[in-house]
C-alpha positions as a Markdown table, in Angstrom:
| # | Residue | x | y | z |
|---|---|---|---|---|
| 1 | Met | -218.2 | 62.4 | 32.6 |
| 2 | Glu | -215.4 | 64.5 | 31.2 |
| 3 | Thr | -211.9 | 63.7 | 32.5 |
| 4 | Ala | -210.8 | 65.9 | 35.4 |
| 5 | Thr | -207.6 | 67.9 | 35.1 |
| 6 | Val | -205.0 | 68.4 | 37.8 |
| 7 | Ile | -203.2 | 71.7 | 37.4 |
| 8 | Leu | -199.7 | 72.2 | 39.0 |
| 9 | Lys | -198.5 | 75.2 | 40.9 |
| 10 | Lys | -196.1 | 77.4 | 39.1 |
| 11 | Gly | -192.6 | 76.1 | 39.6 |
| 12 | Gln | -193.7 | 72.7 | 40.9 |
| 13 | Gly | -193.6 | 69.2 | 39.3 |
| 14 | Arg | -189.8 | 69.2 | 39.1 |
| 15 | Ser | -189.6 | 65.5 | 39.6 |
| 16 | Leu | -192.3 | 64.9 | 37.0 |
| 17 | Lys | -190.6 | 67.1 | 34.5 |
| 18 | Ser | -187.2 | 65.3 | 34.9 |
| 19 | Gly | -188.8 | 61.9 | 34.3 |
| 20 | Gly | -190.4 | 60.9 | 37.6 |
| 21 | Ala | -193.9 | 59.4 | 37.9 |
| 22 | Trp | -195.3 | 61.0 | 41.0 |
| 23 | Ile | -197.1 | 64.2 | 41.8 |
| 24 | Tyr | -197.3 | 65.1 | 45.5 |
| 25 | Asp | -200.3 | 66.9 | 47.1 |
| 26 | Asn | -198.3 | 70.1 | 47.8 |
| 27 | Glu | -197.4 | 70.4 | 44.1 |
| 28 | Ile | -201.1 | 70.8 | 43.0 |
| 29 | Asp | -202.7 | 74.2 | 42.6 |
| 30 | Arg | -206.3 | 73.0 | 41.8 |
| 31 | Ile | -208.3 | 70.2 | 40.2 |
| 32 | Arg | -210.8 | 71.2 | 37.5 |
| 33 | Gly | -213.7 | 68.9 | 36.9 |
| 34 | Glu | -215.3 | 66.0 | 38.8 |
| 35 | Phe | -213.6 | 62.7 | 39.6 |
| 36 | Ser | -213.7 | 59.6 | 41.9 |
| 37 | Glu | -210.7 | 58.4 | 43.8 |
| 38 | Gly | -208.6 | 56.1 | 41.5 |
| 39 | Asp | -209.9 | 57.7 | 38.3 |
| 40 | Met | -207.6 | 58.7 | 35.4 |
| 41 | Val | -207.0 | 62.4 | 35.2 |
| 42 | Arg | -205.2 | 64.8 | 32.9 |
| 43 | Val | -202.2 | 66.7 | 34.2 |
| 44 | Glu | -201.3 | 70.3 | 33.1 |
| 45 | Asp | -198.6 | 72.7 | 34.1 |
| 46 | Phe | -199.7 | 76.0 | 35.6 |
| 47 | Asp | -199.7 | 77.6 | 32.1 |
| 48 | Gly | -201.9 | 74.8 | 30.6 |
| 49 | Tyr | -199.1 | 72.8 | 29.0 |
| 50 | Pro | -200.2 | 69.1 | 28.9 |
| 51 | Met | -198.0 | 66.8 | 31.1 |
| 52 | Gly | -199.8 | 63.5 | 30.4 |
| 53 | Gln | -202.3 | 61.4 | 32.4 |
| 54 | Gly | -202.3 | 59.4 | 35.6 |
| 55 | Phe | -204.6 | 58.1 | 38.3 |
| 56 | Ile | -205.6 | 60.2 | 41.3 |
| 57 | Asn | -206.0 | 59.5 | 44.9 |
| 58 | Thr | -206.4 | 62.6 | 47.2 |
| 59 | Lys | -206.1 | 60.4 | 50.3 |
| 60 | Ser | -202.5 | 59.7 | 49.4 |
| 61 | Arg | -199.6 | 62.2 | 49.7 |
| 62 | Ile | -198.6 | 60.9 | 46.2 |
| 63 | Thr | -201.8 | 62.3 | 44.7 |
| 64 | Val | -201.2 | 61.4 | 41.1 |
| 65 | Arg | -199.2 | 58.5 | 39.6 |
| 66 | Met | -198.5 | 59.0 | 35.9 |
| 67 | Met | -199.5 | 56.3 | 33.4 |
| 68 | Thr | -198.5 | 58.1 | 30.2 |
| 69 | Arg | -196.9 | 61.4 | 29.1 |
| 70 | Lys | -199.3 | 61.5 | 26.1 |
| 71 | Lys | -202.3 | 63.7 | 26.5 |
| 72 | Asp | -204.5 | 61.8 | 24.0 |
| 73 | Ala | -203.6 | 58.2 | 25.0 |
| 74 | Val | -206.5 | 56.0 | 26.0 |
| 75 | Val | -205.7 | 53.7 | 29.0 |
| 76 | Asp | -207.7 | 50.7 | 27.9 |
| 77 | Arg | -207.1 | 47.0 | 27.4 |
| 78 | Asp | -204.9 | 47.6 | 24.3 |
| 79 | Phe | -202.8 | 50.1 | 26.3 |
| 80 | Ile | -202.4 | 47.6 | 29.2 |
| 81 | Asp | -201.6 | 44.8 | 26.9 |
| 82 | Met | -198.9 | 46.9 | 25.3 |
| 83 | Arg | -197.3 | 47.7 | 28.7 |
| 84 | Val | -197.5 | 44.1 | 29.9 |
| 85 | Arg | -196.0 | 42.8 | 26.6 |
| 86 | Ala | -193.2 | 45.2 | 26.7 |
| 87 | Ala | -192.4 | 44.2 | 30.3 |
| 88 | Trp | -192.3 | 40.5 | 29.5 |
| 89 | Asn | -190.2 | 41.0 | 26.3 |
| 90 | Tyr | -187.6 | 43.0 | 28.3 |
| 91 | Arg | -187.3 | 40.1 | 30.8 |
| 92 | Lys | -186.8 | 37.6 | 28.0 |
| 93 | Glu | -183.9 | 39.6 | 26.7 |
| 94 | Thr | -182.2 | 40.3 | 30.0 |
| 95 | Val | -182.7 | 37.5 | 32.6 |
| 96 | Asp | -183.5 | 33.9 | 33.3 |
| 97 | Thr | -187.3 | 34.0 | 33.3 |
| 98 | Ser | -188.0 | 30.7 | 35.0 |
| 99 | Ser | -188.6 | 32.8 | 38.1 |
| 100 | Cys | -188.4 | 36.6 | 37.9 |
| 101 | Arg | -190.1 | 39.9 | 38.5 |
| 102 | Ile | -192.3 | 40.5 | 35.5 |
| 103 | Ile | -193.7 | 43.9 | 36.4 |
| 104 | Phe | -191.8 | 46.4 | 38.6 |
| 105 | Gly | -194.2 | 49.3 | 39.1 |
| 106 | Glu | -193.0 | 52.6 | 37.8 |
| 107 | Ala | -189.9 | 51.1 | 36.1 |
| 108 | Asp | -192.3 | 49.3 | 33.8 |
| 109 | Phe | -194.6 | 52.3 | 33.5 |
| 110 | Leu | -197.3 | 50.5 | 35.5 |
| 111 | Pro | -197.0 | 52.5 | 38.8 |
| 112 | Gly | -197.9 | 50.9 | 42.1 |
| 113 | Ile | -198.0 | 47.2 | 41.1 |
| 114 | Val | -195.5 | 44.4 | 41.3 |
| 115 | Val | -195.9 | 40.9 | 39.8 |
| 116 | Asp | -193.4 | 38.1 | 40.5 |
| 117 | Lys | -193.3 | 34.8 | 38.6 |
| 118 | Phe | -192.3 | 31.7 | 40.6 |
| 119 | Ser | -192.2 | 28.9 | 38.1 |
| 120 | Asp | -195.8 | 28.6 | 37.0 |
| 121 | Val | -197.3 | 30.8 | 39.8 |
| 122 | Leu | -197.8 | 34.6 | 39.8 |
| 123 | Val | -197.7 | 36.7 | 43.0 |
| 124 | Val | -199.1 | 40.2 | 42.7 |
| 125 | Glu | -198.7 | 43.1 | 45.1 |
| 126 | Ser | -200.9 | 46.2 | 44.5 |
| 127 | Leu | -200.0 | 49.4 | 46.4 |
| 128 | Ala | -202.1 | 52.1 | 44.8 |
| 129 | Leu | -205.8 | 52.6 | 44.3 |
| 130 | Gly | -205.8 | 53.4 | 40.6 |
| 131 | Ile | -203.7 | 50.4 | 39.6 |
| 132 | Asp | -205.7 | 48.2 | 41.9 |
| 133 | Arg | -208.7 | 48.8 | 39.6 |
| 134 | Leu | -206.6 | 47.8 | 36.6 |
| 135 | Lys | -205.2 | 44.7 | 38.4 |
| 136 | Pro | -207.6 | 42.2 | 36.9 |
| 137 | Met | -206.9 | 43.5 | 33.4 |
| 138 | Ile | -203.2 | 43.4 | 34.0 |
| 139 | Leu | -203.2 | 39.8 | 35.2 |
| 140 | Glu | -205.5 | 38.8 | 32.3 |
| 141 | Cys | -203.1 | 40.3 | 29.8 |
| 142 | Leu | -200.1 | 38.8 | 31.5 |
| 143 | Arg | -201.6 | 35.3 | 31.5 |
| 144 | Lys | -202.3 | 35.7 | 27.8 |
| 145 | Val | -198.9 | 36.9 | 26.9 |
| 146 | Leu | -197.2 | 34.1 | 28.8 |
| 147 | Glu | -199.5 | 31.5 | 27.3 |
| 148 | Glu | -198.3 | 32.7 | 23.8 |
| 149 | Asp | -194.8 | 31.6 | 24.9 |
| 150 | Gly | -196.1 | 28.2 | 26.1 |
| 151 | Ile | -196.1 | 29.2 | 29.8 |
| 152 | His | -199.3 | 28.1 | 31.5 |
| 153 | Ile | -199.9 | 29.8 | 34.9 |
| 154 | Arg | -201.6 | 27.5 | 37.3 |
| 155 | Gly | -202.4 | 30.0 | 40.0 |
| 156 | Val | -202.2 | 33.6 | 41.2 |
| 157 | Tyr | -201.8 | 34.7 | 44.8 |
| 158 | Glu | -202.2 | 38.3 | 46.0 |
| 159 | Arg | -199.8 | 39.7 | 48.7 |
| 160 | Ser | -201.2 | 43.2 | 49.0 |
| 161 | Asp | -200.6 | 43.2 | 52.7 |
| 162 | Ala | -198.0 | 46.0 | 53.0 |
| 163 | Lys | -198.7 | 48.8 | 55.5 |
| 164 | Val | -198.3 | 51.4 | 52.7 |
| 165 | Arg | -201.8 | 50.5 | 51.4 |
| 166 | Leu | -203.2 | 52.1 | 54.5 |
| 167 | Gln | -201.6 | 55.4 | 53.4 |
| 168 | Glu | -203.7 | 55.1 | 50.2 |
| 169 | Gly | -206.9 | 54.6 | 52.2 |
| 170 | Met | -206.9 | 50.9 | 51.2 |
| 171 | Glu | -207.2 | 47.8 | 53.3 |
| 172 | Arg | -204.4 | 45.3 | 53.5 |
| 173 | Tyr | -205.2 | 42.0 | 51.7 |
| 174 | Lys | -203.8 | 38.6 | 50.9 |
| 175 | Gly | -205.4 | 35.6 | 49.3 |
| 176 | Phe | -206.0 | 33.7 | 46.1 |
| 177 | Ile | -207.1 | 35.3 | 42.9 |
| 178 | Gly | -209.0 | 32.5 | 41.2 |
| 179 | Glu | -208.8 | 28.9 | 42.2 |
| 180 | Pro | -206.7 | 27.9 | 45.3 |
| 181 | Phe | -203.5 | 25.9 | 44.8 |
| 182 | Asp | -200.5 | 24.6 | 46.8 |
| 183 | Thr | -198.8 | 27.8 | 47.9 |
| 184 | Lys | -195.4 | 26.1 | 48.4 |
| 185 | Val | -193.8 | 26.4 | 45.0 |
| 186 | Glu | -190.5 | 24.8 | 44.0 |
| 187 | Ile | -188.2 | 27.0 | 41.9 |
| 188 | Val | -184.7 | 26.6 | 40.6 |
| 189 | Glu | -182.4 | 29.7 | 40.6 |
| 190 | Asn | -178.7 | 29.5 | 39.6 |
| 191 | Gly | -179.0 | 25.7 | 39.7 |
| 192 | Val | -180.2 | 25.8 | 43.4 |
| 193 | Arg | -183.7 | 24.4 | 44.3 |
| 194 | Tyr | -185.9 | 26.3 | 46.8 |
| 195 | Leu | -189.4 | 25.9 | 48.2 |
| 196 | Val | -191.0 | 29.3 | 48.0 |
| 197 | Asp | -194.0 | 29.9 | 50.4 |
| 198 | Val | -195.9 | 32.6 | 48.5 |
| 199 | Glu | -198.6 | 32.8 | 51.2 |
| 200 | Glu | -196.4 | 33.1 | 54.4 |
| 201 | Gly | -193.0 | 34.1 | 53.1 |
| 202 | Gln | -191.7 | 37.7 | 53.3 |
| 203 | Lys | -193.0 | 40.2 | 50.7 |
| 204 | Thr | -194.0 | 38.0 | 47.7 |
| 205 | Gly | -192.2 | 34.9 | 49.1 |
| 206 | Phe | -188.6 | 35.1 | 47.9 |
| 207 | Phe | -186.1 | 37.9 | 47.1 |
| 208 | Leu | -185.5 | 37.6 | 43.4 |
| 209 | Asp | -183.5 | 40.9 | 43.2 |
| 210 | Gln | -180.3 | 39.2 | 44.5 |
| 211 | Lys | -180.2 | 36.4 | 41.9 |
| 212 | Tyr | -177.0 | 37.4 | 40.2 |
| 213 | Asn | -175.4 | 38.8 | 43.3 |
| 214 | Arg | -175.7 | 35.4 | 44.9 |
| 215 | Gln | -174.0 | 33.9 | 41.9 |
| 216 | Ala | -171.2 | 36.5 | 42.0 |
| 217 | Val | -170.4 | 35.7 | 45.7 |
| 218 | Gly | -170.6 | 32.0 | 45.0 |
| 219 | Arg | -167.6 | 32.2 | 42.7 |
| 220 | Leu | -165.5 | 33.2 | 45.7 |
| 221 | Cys | -166.7 | 30.4 | 48.0 |
| 222 | Arg | -165.1 | 27.2 | 46.6 |
| 223 | Gly | -163.2 | 25.4 | 49.3 |
| 224 | Lys | -164.0 | 28.2 | 51.8 |
| 225 | Lys | -165.5 | 28.7 | 55.3 |
| 226 | Val | -168.6 | 31.0 | 54.8 |
| 227 | Leu | -170.8 | 33.0 | 57.2 |
| 228 | Asp | -174.1 | 34.1 | 55.7 |
| 229 | Cys | -175.9 | 36.7 | 58.0 |
| 230 | Phe | -179.6 | 37.5 | 57.7 |
| 231 | Thr | -179.9 | 34.4 | 55.6 |
| 232 | His | -183.7 | 34.5 | 55.3 |
| 233 | Thr | -184.5 | 31.1 | 53.6 |
| 234 | Gly | -180.8 | 30.4 | 52.9 |
| 235 | Ser | -180.3 | 31.7 | 49.4 |
| 236 | Phe | -176.7 | 33.1 | 49.7 |
| 237 | Ala | -175.7 | 30.1 | 51.9 |
| 238 | Leu | -177.0 | 27.6 | 49.4 |
| 239 | Asn | -175.3 | 29.4 | 46.5 |
| 240 | Ala | -172.0 | 29.2 | 48.4 |
| 241 | Ala | -172.5 | 25.5 | 49.0 |
| 242 | Ala | -173.4 | 24.9 | 45.4 |
| 243 | Ala | -170.2 | 26.6 | 44.4 |
| 244 | Gly | -168.2 | 24.2 | 46.5 |
| 245 | Ala | -167.8 | 25.8 | 50.0 |
| 246 | Asp | -166.4 | 23.5 | 52.6 |
| 247 | Ser | -168.7 | 24.8 | 55.3 |
| 248 | Val | -171.4 | 27.4 | 55.6 |
| 249 | Leu | -173.1 | 28.9 | 58.6 |
| 250 | Gly | -176.4 | 30.7 | 58.0 |
| 251 | Val | -177.9 | 33.0 | 60.6 |
| 252 | Asp | -181.4 | 34.6 | 60.9 |
| 253 | Ala | -183.7 | 35.8 | 63.7 |
| 254 | Ser | -186.7 | 34.3 | 62.0 |
| 255 | Glu | -187.6 | 30.8 | 63.1 |
| 256 | Thr | -189.8 | 30.4 | 60.0 |
| 257 | Gly | -187.0 | 31.5 | 57.8 |
| 258 | Ile | -184.5 | 29.1 | 59.4 |
| 259 | Arg | -186.9 | 26.2 | 59.1 |
| 260 | Gln | -187.4 | 26.9 | 55.4 |
| 261 | Ala | -183.6 | 27.3 | 54.9 |
| 262 | Arg | -183.0 | 23.9 | 56.5 |
| 263 | Glu | -185.7 | 22.4 | 54.2 |
| 264 | Asn | -184.0 | 24.0 | 51.2 |
| 265 | Ala | -180.6 | 22.7 | 52.3 |
| 266 | Lys | -182.1 | 19.2 | 52.5 |
| 267 | Leu | -183.7 | 19.6 | 49.1 |
| 268 | Asn | -180.3 | 20.3 | 47.5 |
| 269 | Gly | -178.4 | 17.6 | 49.5 |
| 270 | Phe | -176.3 | 20.3 | 51.3 |
| 271 | Ser | -177.2 | 19.4 | 54.9 |
| 272 | Asp | -173.8 | 18.0 | 55.6 |
| 273 | Arg | -172.0 | 21.3 | 54.8 |
| 274 | Val | -174.6 | 23.9 | 55.6 |
| 275 | Arg | -175.8 | 24.7 | 59.1 |
| 276 | Phe | -178.4 | 27.2 | 60.1 |
| 277 | Val | -178.9 | 28.9 | 63.4 |
| 278 | Cys | -181.8 | 31.1 | 64.6 |
| 279 | Ala | -180.2 | 34.0 | 66.4 |
| 280 | Asp | -180.0 | 37.8 | 66.5 |
| 281 | Val | -177.1 | 38.6 | 64.1 |
| 282 | Phe | -176.1 | 41.7 | 66.2 |
| 283 | Glu | -175.8 | 39.5 | 69.3 |
| 284 | Leu | -174.2 | 36.4 | 67.6 |
| 285 | Leu | -171.3 | 38.2 | 65.7 |
| 286 | Pro | -169.7 | 39.5 | 69.0 |
| 287 | Asp | -170.0 | 36.0 | 70.4 |
| 288 | Leu | -168.3 | 34.5 | 67.3 |
| 289 | Glu | -165.5 | 37.1 | 67.7 |
| 290 | Arg | -165.0 | 36.2 | 71.4 |
| 291 | Gln | -164.8 | 32.5 | 70.4 |
| 292 | Gly | -162.0 | 33.4 | 68.0 |
| 293 | Glu | -164.0 | 32.4 | 64.9 |
| 294 | Lys | -162.7 | 33.5 | 61.4 |
| 295 | Phe | -164.3 | 33.0 | 58.0 |
| 296 | Asp | -163.0 | 33.2 | 54.4 |
| 297 | Val | -166.2 | 34.9 | 53.2 |
| 298 | Val | -168.8 | 36.9 | 55.3 |
| 299 | Ile | -172.1 | 37.9 | 53.7 |
| 300 | Leu | -174.2 | 40.7 | 55.1 |
| 301 | Asp | -177.7 | 40.9 | 53.6 |
| 302 | Pro | -179.8 | 42.7 | 56.2 |
| 303 | Pro | -183.4 | 43.9 | 55.9 |
| 304 | Ala | -183.9 | 47.6 | 55.3 |
| 305 | Phe | -182.9 | 49.3 | 58.5 |
| 306 | Thr | -185.0 | 52.4 | 57.5 |
| 307 | Lys | -188.1 | 52.9 | 55.4 |
| 308 | Ser | -188.2 | 56.7 | 55.8 |
| 309 | Arg | -185.8 | 59.6 | 55.9 |
| 310 | Asn | -186.8 | 60.3 | 59.6 |
| 311 | Ser | -184.9 | 57.2 | 60.8 |
| 312 | Ile | -181.8 | 57.4 | 58.6 |
| 313 | Lys | -179.5 | 58.2 | 61.5 |
| 314 | Asn | -180.4 | 55.1 | 63.4 |
| 315 | Ala | -180.1 | 53.1 | 60.2 |
| 316 | Val | -176.5 | 54.4 | 59.6 |
| 317 | Lys | -175.6 | 53.2 | 63.1 |
| 318 | Gly | -177.0 | 49.8 | 62.3 |
| 319 | Tyr | -175.2 | 49.4 | 59.0 |
| 320 | Arg | -171.9 | 50.7 | 60.5 |
| 321 | Glu | -172.2 | 48.3 | 63.4 |
| 322 | Ile | -173.0 | 45.2 | 61.3 |
| 323 | Asn | -170.2 | 45.9 | 58.8 |
| 324 | Leu | -167.7 | 46.6 | 61.6 |
| 325 | Arg | -168.6 | 43.3 | 63.3 |
| 326 | Gly | -168.5 | 41.4 | 59.9 |
| 327 | Met | -165.1 | 42.7 | 59.0 |
| 328 | Lys | -163.7 | 41.5 | 62.3 |
| 329 | Leu | -164.7 | 38.0 | 61.4 |
| 330 | Val | -163.1 | 38.0 | 57.9 |
| 331 | Lys | -159.6 | 36.3 | 57.7 |
| 332 | Asn | -156.9 | 38.6 | 56.3 |
| 333 | Gly | -157.3 | 38.5 | 52.6 |
| 334 | Gly | -160.8 | 37.1 | 52.8 |
| 335 | Phe | -164.0 | 38.6 | 51.3 |
| 336 | Leu | -166.9 | 40.6 | 52.6 |
| 337 | Ala | -170.2 | 40.9 | 50.6 |
| 338 | Thr | -172.3 | 43.7 | 52.0 |
| 339 | Cys | -175.5 | 45.4 | 50.9 |
| 340 | Ser | -178.3 | 47.7 | 51.7 |
| 341 | Cys | -181.8 | 47.4 | 50.3 |
| 342 | Ser | -183.1 | 50.6 | 51.7 |
| 343 | His | -183.9 | 53.3 | 49.1 |
| 344 | Phe | -183.3 | 56.0 | 51.7 |
| 345 | Met | -179.7 | 54.7 | 52.3 |
| 346 | Asp | -178.4 | 56.3 | 49.1 |
| 347 | Pro | -175.2 | 54.9 | 47.4 |
| 348 | Glu | -173.0 | 57.7 | 48.7 |
| 349 | Leu | -174.2 | 57.4 | 52.3 |
| 350 | Phe | -173.9 | 53.6 | 52.3 |
| 351 | Ala | -170.3 | 53.8 | 50.8 |
| 352 | Arg | -169.3 | 56.3 | 53.5 |
| 353 | Thr | -170.8 | 54.1 | 56.3 |
| 354 | Val | -168.9 | 51.0 | 55.1 |
| 355 | Arg | -165.7 | 53.1 | 54.8 |
| 356 | Glu | -166.2 | 54.4 | 58.4 |
| 357 | Ala | -166.7 | 50.8 | 59.6 |
| 358 | Ala | -163.4 | 49.7 | 58.0 |
| 359 | Ala | -161.6 | 52.6 | 59.6 |
| 360 | Gly | -163.0 | 51.7 | 63.0 |
| 361 | Val | -161.5 | 48.2 | 62.9 |
| 362 | His | -158.3 | 49.3 | 61.0 |
| 363 | Lys | -159.1 | 47.2 | 57.9 |
| 364 | Arg | -158.3 | 48.1 | 54.3 |
| 365 | Leu | -160.9 | 47.3 | 51.7 |
| 366 | Arg | -160.2 | 46.4 | 48.1 |
| 367 | Gln | -163.3 | 46.6 | 46.0 |
| 368 | Val | -163.9 | 43.5 | 43.9 |
| 369 | Glu | -167.1 | 44.8 | 42.4 |
| 370 | Tyr | -170.2 | 47.0 | 42.9 |
| 371 | Arg | -173.5 | 45.6 | 41.9 |
| 372 | Thr | -177.2 | 46.6 | 42.1 |
| 373 | Gln | -180.5 | 44.7 | 41.8 |
| 374 | Ser | -181.1 | 42.1 | 39.1 |
| 375 | Ala | -182.2 | 43.4 | 35.7 |
| 376 | Asp | -185.7 | 42.2 | 36.2 |
| 377 | His | -185.9 | 45.0 | 38.8 |
| 378 | Pro | -184.9 | 47.7 | 36.3 |
| 379 | Ile | -183.6 | 51.0 | 37.5 |
| 380 | Leu | -185.5 | 53.7 | 35.6 |
| 381 | Trp | -183.4 | 56.9 | 35.6 |
| 382 | Ala | -185.2 | 59.8 | 37.2 |
| 383 | Ala | -187.6 | 57.5 | 39.0 |
| 384 | Asp | -185.5 | 57.3 | 42.1 |
| 385 | Ser | -187.8 | 54.8 | 43.9 |
| 386 | Ser | -186.7 | 52.0 | 41.4 |
| 387 | Tyr | -183.0 | 52.2 | 42.6 |
| 388 | Tyr | -182.7 | 50.7 | 46.0 |
| 389 | Leu | -180.2 | 47.8 | 46.2 |
| 390 | Lys | -176.5 | 48.6 | 46.7 |
| 391 | Phe | -174.2 | 45.6 | 46.8 |
| 392 | Tyr | -170.4 | 45.5 | 47.3 |
| 393 | Ile | -167.9 | 42.7 | 47.3 |
| 394 | Phe | -164.6 | 43.6 | 49.0 |
| 395 | Gln | -161.4 | 41.9 | 49.9 |
| 396 | Val | -160.6 | 42.7 | 53.5 |
| 397 | Cys | -157.0 | 43.2 | 54.4 |
| 398 | Glu | -155.1 | 44.0 | 57.6 |
| 399 | Glu | -153.4 | 47.4 | 57.7 |
| 400 | Pro | -150.0 | 47.0 | 55.9 |
């Protein structure tokens, strides 16, 4: 069967033409030829100019996800091997690869799929129909490329259980790909040991994107009293302890997360200096303030308060409130680390929200540094979805 062709409306495809990877349903004029959902299709501008190739799914608002800008490229095993090899070589040059994100969707020109490596285990998340068909080939090529560097993968687990799959007309799924194995995997990051639960943990089991941000905050924690809010499984708290903090309090609303954080503290021999509490951060911070508590370092690493543009106003209120409360607990001259992992909370809006929080409590902020996600989550310019993590470290000062 001849490859079908998607033809754009006149004046549409602006994101695609500026380097993006997505074509939305309202940008398409017509589709010439027959296809099945998930097939590769050619893409042409309204005047017949070739734009490349991608896979189609008319059930999704993102109707085409581009695989290549070359009209004559053949998306076969050699093509996939080339993409996977390039992704791995990039990681080897930029990050510690003992545990890292090996494939980051559109930013690695493999749209809709994420693969994380935790020591000798791979965790895959597939979010689009076309890439789901290519998933076995991608994993096969990845195993082969890693084996060439002496890295034997003992197991693969799939965490394709995100709700977004429903928007693609796909069922949510999690389970082993291949032989079962112990899903609690020990990793070492920045010299800190963790047990990562790839089956029951959030997302793929552990947030690798904050690796070097944790290290940056740790440098400020020696001999300090530290508060780590939204601690998840304790990563910022344990980095603070590893750097020599005198005491660390980690807080999270998830009982599972707190249980894992305590296990990780014990694993590292930090239980005497690190304490974890299961509580709602929004409720606990005012309580700590009333008790007169003050900390040398306060870390705010909340989950995304918004996953759509529709709820951005409520998200702004949440970020403003949590930063306001956090600043009140920082000693004069102490430090605040604060971040947003929501793509829809753009850098300008996040900065403005933090500035408003500081004004609300009459604090002056001196920026120590601004950071984003770890390099194994590369930011592909023009592919806005790849840039999501905004991370500030401030010194918090009383009004002079």
